[in-house]
PDB file of C-alpha atoms and ligand atoms in Angstrom:
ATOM      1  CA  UNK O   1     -21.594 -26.201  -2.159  1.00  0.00           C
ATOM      2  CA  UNK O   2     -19.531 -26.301   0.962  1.00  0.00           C
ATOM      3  CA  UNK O   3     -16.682 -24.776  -0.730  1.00  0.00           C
ATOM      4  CA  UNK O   4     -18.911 -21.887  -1.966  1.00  0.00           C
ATOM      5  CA  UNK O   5     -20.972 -21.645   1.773  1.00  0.00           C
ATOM      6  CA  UNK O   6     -17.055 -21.277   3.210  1.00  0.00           C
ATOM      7  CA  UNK O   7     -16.194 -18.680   0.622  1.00  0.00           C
ATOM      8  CA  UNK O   8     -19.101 -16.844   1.461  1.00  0.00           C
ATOM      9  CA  UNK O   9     -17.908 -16.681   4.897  1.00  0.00           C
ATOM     10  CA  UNK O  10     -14.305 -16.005   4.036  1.00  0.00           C
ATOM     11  CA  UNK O  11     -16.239 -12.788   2.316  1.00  0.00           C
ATOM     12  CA  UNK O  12     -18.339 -11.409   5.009  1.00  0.00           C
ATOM     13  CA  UNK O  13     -15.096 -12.068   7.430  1.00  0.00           C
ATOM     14  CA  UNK O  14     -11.984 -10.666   5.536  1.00  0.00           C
ATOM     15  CA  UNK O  15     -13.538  -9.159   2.624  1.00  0.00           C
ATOM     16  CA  UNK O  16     -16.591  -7.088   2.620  1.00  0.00           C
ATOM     17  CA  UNK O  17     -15.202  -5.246   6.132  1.00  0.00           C
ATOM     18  CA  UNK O  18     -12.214  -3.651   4.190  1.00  0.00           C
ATOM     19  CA  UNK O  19     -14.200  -2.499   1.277  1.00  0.00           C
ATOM     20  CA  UNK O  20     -17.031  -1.293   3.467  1.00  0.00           C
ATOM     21  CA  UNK O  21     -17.009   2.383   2.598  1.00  0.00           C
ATOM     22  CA  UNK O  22     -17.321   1.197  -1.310  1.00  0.00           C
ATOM     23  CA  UNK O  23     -20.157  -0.763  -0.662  1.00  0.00           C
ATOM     24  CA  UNK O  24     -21.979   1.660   1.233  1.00  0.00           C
ATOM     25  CA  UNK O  25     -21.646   4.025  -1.735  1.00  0.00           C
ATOM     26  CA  UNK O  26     -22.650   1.576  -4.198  1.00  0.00           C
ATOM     27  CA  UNK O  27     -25.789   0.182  -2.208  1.00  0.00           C
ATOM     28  CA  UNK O  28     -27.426   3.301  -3.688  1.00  0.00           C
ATOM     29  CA  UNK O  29     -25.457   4.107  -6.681  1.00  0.00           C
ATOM     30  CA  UNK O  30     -24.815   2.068 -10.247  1.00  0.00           C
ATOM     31  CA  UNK O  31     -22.734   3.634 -12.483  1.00  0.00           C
ATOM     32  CA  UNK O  32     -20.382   1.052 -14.435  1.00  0.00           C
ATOM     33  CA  UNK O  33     -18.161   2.611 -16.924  1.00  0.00           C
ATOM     34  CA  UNK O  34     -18.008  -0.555 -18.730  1.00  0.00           C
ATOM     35  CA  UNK O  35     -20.380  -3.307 -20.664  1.00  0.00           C
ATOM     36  CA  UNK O  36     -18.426  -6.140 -20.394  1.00  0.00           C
ATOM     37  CA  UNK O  37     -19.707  -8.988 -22.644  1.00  0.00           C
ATOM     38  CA  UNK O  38     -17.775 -12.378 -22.151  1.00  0.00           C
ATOM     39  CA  UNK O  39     -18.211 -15.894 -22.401  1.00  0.00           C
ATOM     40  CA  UNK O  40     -19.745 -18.132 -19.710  1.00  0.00           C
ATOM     41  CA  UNK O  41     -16.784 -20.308 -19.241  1.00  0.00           C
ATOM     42  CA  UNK O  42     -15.830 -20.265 -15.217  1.00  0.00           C
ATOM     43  CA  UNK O  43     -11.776 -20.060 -16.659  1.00  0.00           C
ATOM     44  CA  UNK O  44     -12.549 -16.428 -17.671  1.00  0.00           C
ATOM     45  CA  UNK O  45     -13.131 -13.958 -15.104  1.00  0.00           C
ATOM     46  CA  UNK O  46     -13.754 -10.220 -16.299  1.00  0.00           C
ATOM     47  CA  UNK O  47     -13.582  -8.589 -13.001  1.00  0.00           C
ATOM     48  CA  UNK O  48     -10.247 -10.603 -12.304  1.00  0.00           C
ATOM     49  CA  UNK O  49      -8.305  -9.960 -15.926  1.00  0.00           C
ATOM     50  CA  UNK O  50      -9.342  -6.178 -15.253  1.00  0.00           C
ATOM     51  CA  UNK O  51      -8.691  -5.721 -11.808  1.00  0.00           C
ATOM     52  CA  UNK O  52     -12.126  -4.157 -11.444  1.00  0.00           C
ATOM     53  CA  UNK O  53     -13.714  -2.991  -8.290  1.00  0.00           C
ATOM     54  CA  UNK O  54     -17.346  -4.012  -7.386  1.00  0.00           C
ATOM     55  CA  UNK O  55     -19.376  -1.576  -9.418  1.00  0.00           C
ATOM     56  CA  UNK O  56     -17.324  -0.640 -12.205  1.00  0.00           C
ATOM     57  CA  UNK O  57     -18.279  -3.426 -15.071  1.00  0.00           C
ATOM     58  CA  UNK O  58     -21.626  -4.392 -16.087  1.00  0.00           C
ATOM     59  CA  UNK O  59     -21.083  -7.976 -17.419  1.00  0.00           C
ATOM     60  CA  UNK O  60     -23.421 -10.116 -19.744  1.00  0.00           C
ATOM     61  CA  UNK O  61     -22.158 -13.731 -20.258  1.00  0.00           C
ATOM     62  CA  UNK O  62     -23.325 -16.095 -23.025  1.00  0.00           C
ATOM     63  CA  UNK O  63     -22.278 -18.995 -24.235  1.00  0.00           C
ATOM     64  CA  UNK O  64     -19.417 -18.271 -27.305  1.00  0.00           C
ATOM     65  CA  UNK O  65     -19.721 -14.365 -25.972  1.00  0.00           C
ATOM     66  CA  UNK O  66     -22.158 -14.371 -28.533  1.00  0.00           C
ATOM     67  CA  UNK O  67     -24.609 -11.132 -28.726  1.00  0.00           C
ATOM     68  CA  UNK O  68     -27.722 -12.107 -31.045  1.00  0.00           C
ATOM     69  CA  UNK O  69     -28.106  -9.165 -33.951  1.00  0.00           C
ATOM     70  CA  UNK O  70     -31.048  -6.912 -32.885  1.00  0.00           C
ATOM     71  CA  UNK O  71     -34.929  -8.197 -33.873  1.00  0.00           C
ATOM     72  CA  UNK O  72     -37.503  -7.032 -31.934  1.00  0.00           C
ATOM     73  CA  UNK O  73     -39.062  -9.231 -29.273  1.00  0.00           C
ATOM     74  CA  UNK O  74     -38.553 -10.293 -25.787  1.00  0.00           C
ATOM     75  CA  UNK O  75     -34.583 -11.039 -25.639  1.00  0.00           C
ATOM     76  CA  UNK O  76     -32.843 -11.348 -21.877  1.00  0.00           C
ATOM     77  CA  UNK O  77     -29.532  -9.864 -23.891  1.00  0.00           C
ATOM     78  CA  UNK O  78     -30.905  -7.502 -26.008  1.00  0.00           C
ATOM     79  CA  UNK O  79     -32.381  -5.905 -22.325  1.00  0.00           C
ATOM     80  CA  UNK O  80     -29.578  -6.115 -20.945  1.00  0.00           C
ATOM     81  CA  UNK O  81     -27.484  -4.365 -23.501  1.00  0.00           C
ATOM     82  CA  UNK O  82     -29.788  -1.440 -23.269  1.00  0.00           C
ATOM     83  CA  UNK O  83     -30.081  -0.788 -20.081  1.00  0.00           C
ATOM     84  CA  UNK O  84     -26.404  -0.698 -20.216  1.00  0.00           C
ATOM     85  CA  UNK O  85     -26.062   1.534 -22.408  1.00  0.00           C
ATOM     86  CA  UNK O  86     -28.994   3.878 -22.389  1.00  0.00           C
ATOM     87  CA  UNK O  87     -29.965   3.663 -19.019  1.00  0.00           C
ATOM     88  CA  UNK O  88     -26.731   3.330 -17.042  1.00  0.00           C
ATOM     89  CA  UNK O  89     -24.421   5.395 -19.843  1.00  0.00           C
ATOM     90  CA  UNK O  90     -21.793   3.036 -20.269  1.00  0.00           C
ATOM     91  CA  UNK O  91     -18.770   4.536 -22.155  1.00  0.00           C
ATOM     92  CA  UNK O  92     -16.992   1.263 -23.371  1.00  0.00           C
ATOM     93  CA  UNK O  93     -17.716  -2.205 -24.404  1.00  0.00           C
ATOM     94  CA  UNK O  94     -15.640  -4.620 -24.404  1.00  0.00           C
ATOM     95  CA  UNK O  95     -16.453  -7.842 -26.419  1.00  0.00           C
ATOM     96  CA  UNK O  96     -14.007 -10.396 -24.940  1.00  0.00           C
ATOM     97  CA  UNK O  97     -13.745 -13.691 -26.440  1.00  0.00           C
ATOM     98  CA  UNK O  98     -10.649 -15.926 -24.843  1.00  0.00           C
ATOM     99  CA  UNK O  99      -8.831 -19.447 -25.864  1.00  0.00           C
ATOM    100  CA  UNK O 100      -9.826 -23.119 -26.330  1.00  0.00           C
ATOM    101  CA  UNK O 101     -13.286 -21.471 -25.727  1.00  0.00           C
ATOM    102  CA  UNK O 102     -15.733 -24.905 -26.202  1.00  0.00           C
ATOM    103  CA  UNK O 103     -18.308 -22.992 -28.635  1.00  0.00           C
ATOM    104  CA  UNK O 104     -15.783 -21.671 -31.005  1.00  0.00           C
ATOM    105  CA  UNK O 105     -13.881 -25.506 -31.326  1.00  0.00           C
ATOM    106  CA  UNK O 106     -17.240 -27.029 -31.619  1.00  0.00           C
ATOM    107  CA  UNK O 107     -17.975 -24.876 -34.871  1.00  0.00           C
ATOM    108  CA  UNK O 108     -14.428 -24.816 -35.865  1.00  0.00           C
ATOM    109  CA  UNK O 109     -14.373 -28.883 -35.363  1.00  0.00           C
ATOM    110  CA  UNK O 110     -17.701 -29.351 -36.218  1.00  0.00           C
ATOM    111  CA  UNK O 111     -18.609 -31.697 -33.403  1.00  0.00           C
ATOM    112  CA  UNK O 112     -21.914 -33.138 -33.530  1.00  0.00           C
ATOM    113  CA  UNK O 113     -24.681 -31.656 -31.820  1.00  0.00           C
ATOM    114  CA  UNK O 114     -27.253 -33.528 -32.461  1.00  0.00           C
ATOM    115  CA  UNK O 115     -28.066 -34.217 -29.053  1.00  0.00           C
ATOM    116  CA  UNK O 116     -27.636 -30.529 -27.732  1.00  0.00           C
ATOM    117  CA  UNK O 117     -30.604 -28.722 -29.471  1.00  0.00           C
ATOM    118  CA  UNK O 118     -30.564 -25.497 -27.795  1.00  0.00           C
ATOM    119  CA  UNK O 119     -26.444 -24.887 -28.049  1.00  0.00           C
ATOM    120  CA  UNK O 120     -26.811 -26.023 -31.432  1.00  0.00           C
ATOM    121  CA  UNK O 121     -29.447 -23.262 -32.581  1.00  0.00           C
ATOM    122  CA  UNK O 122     -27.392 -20.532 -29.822  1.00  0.00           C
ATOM    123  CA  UNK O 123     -24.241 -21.222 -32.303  1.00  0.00           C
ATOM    124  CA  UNK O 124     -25.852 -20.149 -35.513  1.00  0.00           C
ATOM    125  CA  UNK O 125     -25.449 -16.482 -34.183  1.00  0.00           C
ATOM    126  CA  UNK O 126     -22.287 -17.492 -34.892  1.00  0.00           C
ATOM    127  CA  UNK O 127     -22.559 -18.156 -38.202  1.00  0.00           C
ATOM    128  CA  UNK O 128     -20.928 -14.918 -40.000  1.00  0.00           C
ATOM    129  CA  UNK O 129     -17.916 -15.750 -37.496  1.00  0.00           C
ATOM    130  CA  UNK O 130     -17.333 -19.102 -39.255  1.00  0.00           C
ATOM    131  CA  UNK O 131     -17.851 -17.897 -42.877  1.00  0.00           C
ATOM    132  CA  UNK O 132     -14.908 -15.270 -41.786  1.00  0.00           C
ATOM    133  CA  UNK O 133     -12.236 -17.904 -41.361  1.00  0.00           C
ATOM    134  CA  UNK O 134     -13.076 -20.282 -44.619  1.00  0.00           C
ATOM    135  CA  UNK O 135      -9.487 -21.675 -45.968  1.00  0.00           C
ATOM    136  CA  UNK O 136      -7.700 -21.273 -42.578  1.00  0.00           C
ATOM    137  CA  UNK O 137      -5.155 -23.753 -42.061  1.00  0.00           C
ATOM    138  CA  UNK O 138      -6.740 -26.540 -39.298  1.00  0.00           C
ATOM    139  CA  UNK O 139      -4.123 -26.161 -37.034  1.00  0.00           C
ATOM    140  CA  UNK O 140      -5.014 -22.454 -36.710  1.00  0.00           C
ATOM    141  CA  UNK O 141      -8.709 -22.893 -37.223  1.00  0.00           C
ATOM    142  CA  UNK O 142      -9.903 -22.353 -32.981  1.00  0.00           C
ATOM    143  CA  UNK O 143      -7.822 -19.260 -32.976  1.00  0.00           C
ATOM    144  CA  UNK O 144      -8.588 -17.414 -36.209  1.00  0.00           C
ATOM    145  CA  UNK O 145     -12.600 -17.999 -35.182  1.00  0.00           C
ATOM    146  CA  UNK O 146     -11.685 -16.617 -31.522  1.00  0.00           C
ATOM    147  CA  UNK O 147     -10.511 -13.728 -33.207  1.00  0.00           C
ATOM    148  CA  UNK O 148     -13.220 -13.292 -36.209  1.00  0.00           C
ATOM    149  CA  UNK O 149     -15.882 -14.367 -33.622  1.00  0.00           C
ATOM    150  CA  UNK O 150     -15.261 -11.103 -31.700  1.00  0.00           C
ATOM    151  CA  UNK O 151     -15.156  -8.847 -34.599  1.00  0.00           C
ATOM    152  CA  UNK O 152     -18.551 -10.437 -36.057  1.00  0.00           C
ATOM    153  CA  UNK O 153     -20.242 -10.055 -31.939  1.00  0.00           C
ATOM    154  CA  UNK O 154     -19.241  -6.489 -31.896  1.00  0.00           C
ATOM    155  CA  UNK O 155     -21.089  -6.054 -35.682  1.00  0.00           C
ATOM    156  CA  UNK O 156     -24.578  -7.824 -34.305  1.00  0.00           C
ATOM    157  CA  UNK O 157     -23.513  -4.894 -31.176  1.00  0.00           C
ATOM    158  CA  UNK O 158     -23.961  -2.498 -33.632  1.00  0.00           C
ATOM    159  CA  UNK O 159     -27.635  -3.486 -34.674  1.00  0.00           C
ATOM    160  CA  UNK O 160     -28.707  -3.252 -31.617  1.00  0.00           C
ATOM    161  CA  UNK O 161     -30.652   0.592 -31.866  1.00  0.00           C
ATOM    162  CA  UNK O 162     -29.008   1.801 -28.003  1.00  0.00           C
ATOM    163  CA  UNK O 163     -25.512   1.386 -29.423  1.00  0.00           C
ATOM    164  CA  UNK O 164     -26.369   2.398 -32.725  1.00  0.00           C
ATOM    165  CA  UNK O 165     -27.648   5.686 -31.069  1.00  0.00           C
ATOM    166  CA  UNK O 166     -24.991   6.349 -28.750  1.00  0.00           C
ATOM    167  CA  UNK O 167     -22.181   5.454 -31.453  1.00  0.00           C
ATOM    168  CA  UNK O 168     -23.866   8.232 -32.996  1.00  0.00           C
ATOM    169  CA  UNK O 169     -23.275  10.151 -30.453  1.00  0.00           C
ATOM    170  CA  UNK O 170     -19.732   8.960 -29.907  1.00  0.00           C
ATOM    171  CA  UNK O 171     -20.625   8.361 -26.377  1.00  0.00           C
ATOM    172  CA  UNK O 172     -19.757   5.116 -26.469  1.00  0.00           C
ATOM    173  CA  UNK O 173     -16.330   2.919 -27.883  1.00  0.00           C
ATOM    174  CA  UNK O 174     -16.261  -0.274 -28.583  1.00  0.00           C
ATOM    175  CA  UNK O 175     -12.886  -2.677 -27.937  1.00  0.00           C
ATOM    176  CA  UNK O 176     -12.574  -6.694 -29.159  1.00  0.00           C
ATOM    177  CA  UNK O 177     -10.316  -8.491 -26.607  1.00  0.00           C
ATOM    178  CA  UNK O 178      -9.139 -11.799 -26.810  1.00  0.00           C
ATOM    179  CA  UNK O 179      -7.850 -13.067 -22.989  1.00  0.00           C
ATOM    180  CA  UNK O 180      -5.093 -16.186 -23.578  1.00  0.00           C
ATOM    181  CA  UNK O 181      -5.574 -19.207 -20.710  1.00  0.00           C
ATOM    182  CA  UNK O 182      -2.374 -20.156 -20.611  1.00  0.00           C
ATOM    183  CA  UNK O 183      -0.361 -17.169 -20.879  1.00  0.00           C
ATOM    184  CA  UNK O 184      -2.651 -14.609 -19.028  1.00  0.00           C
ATOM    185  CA  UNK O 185      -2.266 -11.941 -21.819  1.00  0.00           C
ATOM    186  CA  UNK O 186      -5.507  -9.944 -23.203  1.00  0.00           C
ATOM    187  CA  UNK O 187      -4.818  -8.668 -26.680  1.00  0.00           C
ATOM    188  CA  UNK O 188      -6.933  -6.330 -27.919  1.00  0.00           C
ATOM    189  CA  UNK O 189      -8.338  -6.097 -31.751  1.00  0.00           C
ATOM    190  CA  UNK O 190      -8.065  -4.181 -34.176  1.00  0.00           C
ATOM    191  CA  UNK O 191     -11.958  -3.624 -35.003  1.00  0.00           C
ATOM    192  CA  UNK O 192     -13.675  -1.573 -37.681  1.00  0.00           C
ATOM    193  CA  UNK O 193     -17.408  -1.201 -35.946  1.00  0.00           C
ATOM    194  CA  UNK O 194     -19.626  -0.778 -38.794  1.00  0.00           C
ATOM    195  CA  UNK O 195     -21.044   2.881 -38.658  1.00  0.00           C
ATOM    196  CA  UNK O 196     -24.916   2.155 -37.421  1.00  0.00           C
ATOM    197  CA  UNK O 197     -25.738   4.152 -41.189  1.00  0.00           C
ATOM    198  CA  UNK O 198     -24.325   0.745 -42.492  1.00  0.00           C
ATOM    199  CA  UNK O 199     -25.574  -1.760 -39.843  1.00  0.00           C
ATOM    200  CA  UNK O 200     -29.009  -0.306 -40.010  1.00  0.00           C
TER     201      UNK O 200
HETATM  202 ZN1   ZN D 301     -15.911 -19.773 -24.444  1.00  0.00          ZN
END
């Protein structure tokens, strides 16, 4: 915690005065151009692989970047895709997924998770991902399910009836990204989004 209490102040002291114009403006406005959806793990940082500005992505992490296909209910993602999209007007999502992510090699590897219930049940919304890469060579196995992981997320996107609606509309593209550790490059996916007259 002390590091983060001295970052804090390393913020308020070098940081927030040279940018104070831009957060004046956004301290009453909100418009992101971008729905970033990412994993959770700390090595991947949207607004730093971007070189985004405060206010210009609206980011939802989750655990394998994965985006639950839509069913009606109370869902914290689900909310937060649509007020993205239909309340804030997004005009691109980008579905990121990135390397040696620790969902993806625990479904490629099959570790045991017994003892982790509620990652165990968050990974079946993976499961249309792993069917993608049966007879992949093992070597390649973490990789190929990065890769088929993203395409599958931004399919469950589609479902979802505020993307559906506004891709539709074409107001709204959608982009698969995989971000490399190790090398720093972002390659981005070729991606056939179901049309929502399919996904529906
Ligand atoms: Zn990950």
């Amino acid at each position: 915690m002390q590091d983060l209490s001295e970052g804090v102040a390393q913020f308020q002291r070098d940081v927030y005065p040279a940018k104070a114009g831009l957060f004046t403006h956004l301290a009453t406005n909100h418009r992101p151009s971008t729905l970033f959806i990412s994993c959770s793990d700390a090595r991947v940082v949207p607004e730093l692989i971007t070189q985004s500005e405060p206010g210009e992505l609206f980011v939802i992490r989750t655990a394998g970047n994965l985006v639950p296909a839509y069913t009606p209910g109370p869902d914290g993602v689900a909310a937060s895709i649509e007020y993205a999209v239909s309340v804030l007007g997004v005009s691109d999502i980008v579905m990121c997924g990135h390397s040696a992510c620790g969902a993806m090699t625990a479904l490629a590897e099959q570790h045991d998770l017994s003892g982790a219930p509620a990652i165990a049940d968050w990974l079946r919304h993976a499961d249309a991902s792993l069917a993608r890469i049966a007879g992949e060579s093992r070597a390649q196995e973490v990789d190929v399910l990065v890769r088929e992981n993203v395409i599958a997320q931004l399919a469950n996107l589609a479902t979802h009836p505020s993307v559906a609606r506004a891709l539709t509309a074409k107001s709204v593209t959608l982009h698969g990204w995989v971000y490399d550790i190790p090398s720093g490059t972002v390659t981005e996916l070729r991606t056939s989004v179901p049309s929502p007259a399919l996904a529906a």
